């Protein structure tokens, strides 16, 4: 396994989450009820998995390693900007969910920002996959890939958190509103 393969494995889990998000906003737009706790789980996975684990792997290790070769820097910059965009969308989901929990009718903005997030995810992951292909082919050595992989695995709390987040995605995938 390599650093790039680890990130691609993350993407497989993120694509599962993306399907849950699409089902969630579709159901909300159709006037169906989704429990606040399920939407909270989605926001938790966004924060804990996408931001704290996946993006940090890219931002703290992968991108700096690739950037040392002075190659693909423009692509890295674009991806970093998109990570920040992701964080801002996630904040909007949480903000409007909080309003909704407090009794305001914020169903529509929650659904809208979930939809925005799913569109972002699809586009962003496609860009990252292209970036990974270039980095593997043009920049990273096998040793660097192995070093990153070992670094990703060495943080046991992250490995445990990943397991927890995958279980949360499985829980959401098995909810009746997702199964319909």
PDB file of C-alpha atoms in Angstrom:
ATOM      1  CA  UNK A   1       0.000   0.000   0.000  1.00  0.00           C
ATOM      2  CA  UNK A   2       1.103   3.589  -0.560  1.00  0.00           C
ATOM      3  CA  UNK A   3       0.177   7.063   0.586  1.00  0.00           C
ATOM      4  CA  UNK A   4      -1.768   7.622  -2.625  1.00  0.00           C
ATOM      5  CA  UNK A   5      -3.602   4.312  -2.260  1.00  0.00           C
ATOM      6  CA  UNK A   6      -4.578   5.286   1.291  1.00  0.00           C
ATOM      7  CA  UNK A   7      -6.084   8.525   0.015  1.00  0.00           C
ATOM      8  CA  UNK A   8      -7.910   6.626  -2.735  1.00  0.00           C
ATOM      9  CA  UNK A   9      -9.319   4.283  -0.058  1.00  0.00           C
ATOM     10  CA  UNK A  10     -10.535   7.371   1.819  1.00  0.00           C
ATOM     11  CA  UNK A  11     -12.292   8.421  -1.376  1.00  0.00           C
ATOM     12  CA  UNK A  12     -14.192   5.130  -1.494  1.00  0.00           C
ATOM     13  CA  UNK A  13     -15.626   5.899   1.942  1.00  0.00           C
ATOM     14  CA  UNK A  14     -16.320   9.521   0.974  1.00  0.00           C
ATOM     15  CA  UNK A  15     -18.273   8.334  -2.093  1.00  0.00           C
ATOM     16  CA  UNK A  16     -20.418   6.230   0.235  1.00  0.00           C
ATOM     17  CA  UNK A  17     -21.071   9.302   2.349  1.00  0.00           C
ATOM     18  CA  UNK A  18     -21.848  11.302  -0.786  1.00  0.00           C
ATOM     19  CA  UNK A  19     -24.640   8.835  -1.672  1.00  0.00           C
ATOM     20  CA  UNK A  20     -26.084   9.220   1.837  1.00  0.00           C
ATOM     21  CA  UNK A  21     -25.965  13.022   1.536  1.00  0.00           C
ATOM     22  CA  UNK A  22     -27.738  12.904  -1.837  1.00  0.00           C
ATOM     23  CA  UNK A  23     -30.467  10.695  -0.400  1.00  0.00           C
ATOM     24  CA  UNK A  24     -30.772  12.975   2.634  1.00  0.00           C
ATOM     25  CA  UNK A  25     -31.269  16.220   0.742  1.00  0.00           C
ATOM     26  CA  UNK A  26     -33.568  14.502  -1.777  1.00  0.00           C
ATOM     27  CA  UNK A  27     -35.776  13.250   1.055  1.00  0.00           C
ATOM     28  CA  UNK A  28     -35.725  16.667   2.754  1.00  0.00           C
ATOM     29  CA  UNK A  29     -36.770  18.400  -0.481  1.00  0.00           C
ATOM     30  CA  UNK A  30     -39.570  15.819  -0.841  1.00  0.00           C
ATOM     31  CA  UNK A  31     -40.879  16.878   2.573  1.00  0.00           C
ATOM     32  CA  UNK A  32     -39.858  13.676   4.314  1.00  0.00           C
ATOM     33  CA  UNK A  33     -38.450  13.754   7.830  1.00  0.00           C
ATOM     34  CA  UNK A  34     -34.858  12.855   8.575  1.00  0.00           C
ATOM     35  CA  UNK A  35     -33.937  12.768  12.241  1.00  0.00           C
ATOM     36  CA  UNK A  36     -31.700  15.542  13.458  1.00  0.00           C
ATOM     37  CA  UNK A  37     -29.411  12.882  14.907  1.00  0.00           C
ATOM     38  CA  UNK A  38     -28.865  11.397  11.424  1.00  0.00           C
ATOM     39  CA  UNK A  39     -28.063  14.810   9.964  1.00  0.00           C
ATOM     40  CA  UNK A  40     -25.765  15.395  12.953  1.00  0.00           C
ATOM     41  CA  UNK A  41     -23.976  12.146  12.045  1.00  0.00           C
ATOM     42  CA  UNK A  42     -23.454  13.431   8.511  1.00  0.00           C
ATOM     43  CA  UNK A  43     -21.929  16.663   9.832  1.00  0.00           C
ATOM     44  CA  UNK A  44     -19.809  14.681  12.301  1.00  0.00           C
ATOM     45  CA  UNK A  45     -18.428  12.520   9.491  1.00  0.00           C
ATOM     46  CA  UNK A  46     -17.695  15.634   7.430  1.00  0.00           C
ATOM     47  CA  UNK A  47     -15.803  17.194  10.347  1.00  0.00           C
ATOM     48  CA  UNK A  48     -14.076  14.139  11.768  1.00  0.00           C
ATOM     49  CA  UNK A  49     -13.360  12.143   8.633  1.00  0.00           C
ATOM     50  CA  UNK A  50     -13.144  14.519   5.699  1.00  0.00           C
ATOM     51  CA  UNK A  51     -11.635  17.494   7.470  1.00  0.00           C
ATOM     52  CA  UNK A  52      -9.703  16.079  10.430  1.00  0.00           C
ATOM     53  CA  UNK A  53      -8.412  12.920   8.765  1.00  0.00           C
ATOM     54  CA  UNK A  54      -8.550  13.018   4.969  1.00  0.00           C
ATOM     55  CA  UNK A  55      -7.791  16.691   4.394  1.00  0.00           C
ATOM     56  CA  UNK A  56      -5.099  16.694   7.062  1.00  0.00           C
ATOM     57  CA  UNK A  57      -3.406  13.726   5.377  1.00  0.00           C
ATOM     58  CA  UNK A  58      -3.355  15.678   2.149  1.00  0.00           C
ATOM     59  CA  UNK A  59      -2.520  19.088   3.591  1.00  0.00           C
ATOM     60  CA  UNK A  60       0.070  18.002   6.151  1.00  0.00           C
ATOM     61  CA  UNK A  61       1.840  15.221   4.249  1.00  0.00           C
ATOM     62  CA  UNK A  62       0.810  14.497   0.691  1.00  0.00           C
ATOM     63  CA  UNK A  63       0.679  17.983  -0.807  1.00  0.00           C
ATOM     64  CA  UNK A  64       3.911  19.160   0.875  1.00  0.00           C
ATOM     65  CA  UNK A  65       5.733  16.057  -0.386  1.00  0.00           C
ATOM     66  CA  UNK A  66       4.508  16.610  -3.943  1.00  0.00           C
ATOM     67  CA  UNK A  67       5.215  20.361  -3.732  1.00  0.00           C
ATOM     68  CA  UNK A  68       8.891  19.787  -2.868  1.00  0.00           C
ATOM     69  CA  UNK A  69       9.376  18.915  -6.525  1.00  0.00           C
ATOM     70  CA  UNK A  70       8.041  22.304  -7.598  1.00  0.00           C
ATOM     71  CA  UNK A  71       5.568  20.414  -9.761  1.00  0.00           C
ATOM     72  CA  UNK A  72       1.782  20.487  -9.635  1.00  0.00           C
ATOM     73  CA  UNK A  73       1.844  23.523  -7.316  1.00  0.00           C
ATOM     74  CA  UNK A  74      -1.076  25.196  -9.091  1.00  0.00           C
ATOM     75  CA  UNK A  75      -3.172  22.065  -8.699  1.00  0.00           C
ATOM     76  CA  UNK A  76      -2.279  21.879  -5.000  1.00  0.00           C
ATOM     77  CA  UNK A  77      -3.281  25.504  -4.505  1.00  0.00           C
ATOM     78  CA  UNK A  78      -6.637  24.859  -6.175  1.00  0.00           C
ATOM     79  CA  UNK A  79      -7.306  21.794  -4.052  1.00  0.00           C
ATOM     80  CA  UNK A  80      -6.446  23.689  -0.857  1.00  0.00           C
ATOM     81  CA  UNK A  81      -8.881  26.447  -1.811  1.00  0.00           C
ATOM     82  CA  UNK A  82     -11.544  23.807  -2.371  1.00  0.00           C
ATOM     83  CA  UNK A  83     -10.847  22.290   1.065  1.00  0.00           C
ATOM     84  CA  UNK A  84     -11.564  25.698   2.577  1.00  0.00           C
ATOM     85  CA  UNK A  85     -14.751  25.944   0.497  1.00  0.00           C
ATOM     86  CA  UNK A  86     -15.776  22.535   1.892  1.00  0.00           C
ATOM     87  CA  UNK A  87     -15.278  23.758   5.441  1.00  0.00           C
ATOM     88  CA  UNK A  88     -17.460  26.784   4.773  1.00  0.00           C
ATOM     89  CA  UNK A  89     -20.282  24.692   3.333  1.00  0.00           C
ATOM     90  CA  UNK A  90     -20.077  22.372   6.356  1.00  0.00           C
ATOM     91  CA  UNK A  91     -20.368  25.370   8.683  1.00  0.00           C
ATOM     92  CA  UNK A  92     -23.515  26.476   6.854  1.00  0.00           C
ATOM     93  CA  UNK A  93     -25.073  23.033   7.225  1.00  0.00           C
ATOM     94  CA  UNK A  94     -24.377  23.097  10.972  1.00  0.00           C
ATOM     95  CA  UNK A  95     -25.596  26.683  11.363  1.00  0.00           C
ATOM     96  CA  UNK A  96     -28.919  26.026   9.647  1.00  0.00           C
ATOM     97  CA  UNK A  97     -29.366  22.664  11.366  1.00  0.00           C
ATOM     98  CA  UNK A  98     -28.941  24.427  14.707  1.00  0.00           C
ATOM     99  CA  UNK A  99     -31.633  26.970  13.719  1.00  0.00           C
ATOM    100  CA  UNK A 100     -33.920  24.125  12.681  1.00  0.00           C
ATOM    101  CA  UNK A 101     -33.385  22.300  15.976  1.00  0.00           C
ATOM    102  CA  UNK A 102     -34.265  25.521  17.784  1.00  0.00           C
ATOM    103  CA  UNK A 103     -37.663  25.612  16.103  1.00  0.00           C
ATOM    104  CA  UNK A 104     -37.123  27.674  12.950  1.00  0.00           C
ATOM    105  CA  UNK A 105     -38.062  26.150   9.629  1.00  0.00           C
ATOM    106  CA  UNK A 106     -34.567  25.715   8.208  1.00  0.00           C
ATOM    107  CA  UNK A 107     -35.265  22.520   6.253  1.00  0.00           C
ATOM    108  CA  UNK A 108     -34.621  24.209   2.900  1.00  0.00           C
ATOM    109  CA  UNK A 109     -31.194  25.720   3.717  1.00  0.00           C
ATOM    110  CA  UNK A 110     -30.079  22.451   5.315  1.00  0.00           C
ATOM    111  CA  UNK A 111     -31.142  20.566   2.173  1.00  0.00           C
ATOM    112  CA  UNK A 112     -29.583  23.220  -0.095  1.00  0.00           C
ATOM    113  CA  UNK A 113     -26.206  23.135   1.645  1.00  0.00           C
ATOM    114  CA  UNK A 114     -26.223  19.331   1.739  1.00  0.00           C
ATOM    115  CA  UNK A 115     -26.839  19.393  -2.015  1.00  0.00           C
ATOM    116  CA  UNK A 116     -24.060  21.951  -2.473  1.00  0.00           C
ATOM    117  CA  UNK A 117     -21.756  19.721  -0.455  1.00  0.00           C
ATOM    118  CA  UNK A 118     -22.543  16.652  -2.562  1.00  0.00           C
ATOM    119  CA  UNK A 119     -21.887  18.569  -5.799  1.00  0.00           C
ATOM    120  CA  UNK A 120     -18.623  19.827  -4.323  1.00  0.00           C
ATOM    121  CA  UNK A 121     -17.584  16.300  -3.281  1.00  0.00           C
ATOM    122  CA  UNK A 122     -18.166  14.811  -6.714  1.00  0.00           C
ATOM    123  CA  UNK A 123     -16.175  17.517  -8.479  1.00  0.00           C
ATOM    124  CA  UNK A 124     -13.409  17.721  -5.885  1.00  0.00           C
ATOM    125  CA  UNK A 125     -12.770  13.991  -5.695  1.00  0.00           C
ATOM    126  CA  UNK A 126     -12.552  13.760  -9.479  1.00  0.00           C
ATOM    127  CA  UNK A 127      -9.939  16.528  -9.439  1.00  0.00           C
ATOM    128  CA  UNK A 128      -8.031  14.796  -6.657  1.00  0.00           C
ATOM    129  CA  UNK A 129      -8.073  11.478  -8.494  1.00  0.00           C
ATOM    130  CA  UNK A 130      -6.541  13.208 -11.541  1.00  0.00           C
ATOM    131  CA  UNK A 131      -4.008  14.879  -9.244  1.00  0.00           C
ATOM    132  CA  UNK A 132      -3.103  11.540  -7.648  1.00  0.00           C
ATOM    133  CA  UNK A 133      -2.568  10.019 -11.095  1.00  0.00           C
ATOM    134  CA  UNK A 134      -0.154  12.824 -12.026  1.00  0.00           C
ATOM    135  CA  UNK A 135       1.654  12.722  -8.679  1.00  0.00           C
ATOM    136  CA  UNK A 136       2.149   8.966  -8.929  1.00  0.00           C
ATOM    137  CA  UNK A 137       3.299   9.088 -12.540  1.00  0.00           C
ATOM    138  CA  UNK A 138       5.428  12.232 -12.477  1.00  0.00           C
ATOM    139  CA  UNK A 139       6.604  12.989  -8.969  1.00  0.00           C
ATOM    140  CA  UNK A 140       6.456  10.519  -6.097  1.00  0.00           C
ATOM    141  CA  UNK A 141       8.963   7.734  -5.600  1.00  0.00           C
ATOM    142  CA  UNK A 142       8.012   4.349  -4.143  1.00  0.00           C
ATOM    143  CA  UNK A 143       9.973   5.251  -1.003  1.00  0.00           C
ATOM    144  CA  UNK A 144       8.026   8.501  -0.524  1.00  0.00           C
ATOM    145  CA  UNK A 145       4.755   6.654  -1.067  1.00  0.00           C
ATOM    146  CA  UNK A 146       5.717   4.043   1.530  1.00  0.00           C
ATOM    147  CA  UNK A 147       6.879   6.711   4.001  1.00  0.00           C
ATOM    148  CA  UNK A 148       3.546   8.542   3.705  1.00  0.00           C
ATOM    149  CA  UNK A 149       1.628   5.289   4.088  1.00  0.00           C
ATOM    150  CA  UNK A 150       3.581   4.457   7.242  1.00  0.00           C
ATOM    151  CA  UNK A 151       3.030   7.967   8.552  1.00  0.00           C
ATOM    152  CA  UNK A 152      -0.733   7.687   7.942  1.00  0.00           C
ATOM    153  CA  UNK A 153      -0.851   4.318   9.732  1.00  0.00           C
ATOM    154  CA  UNK A 154       1.374   5.339  12.632  1.00  0.00           C
ATOM    155  CA  UNK A 155      -1.222   7.568  14.221  1.00  0.00           C
ATOM    156  CA  UNK A 156      -3.355   4.996  16.002  1.00  0.00           C
ATOM    157  CA  UNK A 157      -5.972   7.507  17.116  1.00  0.00           C
ATOM    158  CA  UNK A 158      -6.568   8.294  13.439  1.00  0.00           C
ATOM    159  CA  UNK A 159      -6.912   4.600  12.601  1.00  0.00           C
ATOM    160  CA  UNK A 160      -9.481   4.193  15.394  1.00  0.00           C
ATOM    161  CA  UNK A 161     -11.305   7.346  14.302  1.00  0.00           C
ATOM    162  CA  UNK A 162     -11.422   6.008  10.723  1.00  0.00           C
ATOM    163  CA  UNK A 163     -13.038   2.792  11.958  1.00  0.00           C
ATOM    164  CA  UNK A 164     -15.585   4.819  13.913  1.00  0.00           C
ATOM    165  CA  UNK A 165     -16.396   7.012  10.912  1.00  0.00           C
ATOM    166  CA  UNK A 166     -16.831   4.005   8.625  1.00  0.00           C
ATOM    167  CA  UNK A 167     -19.248   2.538  11.179  1.00  0.00           C
ATOM    168  CA  UNK A 168     -21.173   5.828  11.167  1.00  0.00           C
ATOM    169  CA  UNK A 169     -21.421   5.727   7.362  1.00  0.00           C
ATOM    170  CA  UNK A 170     -22.664   2.112   7.580  1.00  0.00           C
ATOM    171  CA  UNK A 171     -25.241   3.167  10.171  1.00  0.00           C
ATOM    172  CA  UNK A 172     -26.511   5.929   7.884  1.00  0.00           C
ATOM    173  CA  UNK A 173     -26.572   3.657   4.838  1.00  0.00           C
ATOM    174  CA  UNK A 174     -28.870   1.312   6.770  1.00  0.00           C
ATOM    175  CA  UNK A 175     -31.408   3.954   7.755  1.00  0.00           C
ATOM    176  CA  UNK A 176     -34.873   3.497   6.232  1.00  0.00           C
ATOM    177  CA  UNK A 177     -34.761   6.897   4.532  1.00  0.00           C
ATOM    178  CA  UNK A 178     -31.595   5.833   2.673  1.00  0.00           C
ATOM    179  CA  UNK A 179     -32.952   2.400   1.767  1.00  0.00           C
ATOM    180  CA  UNK A 180     -36.028   3.766  -0.066  1.00  0.00           C
TER     181      UNK A 180
END
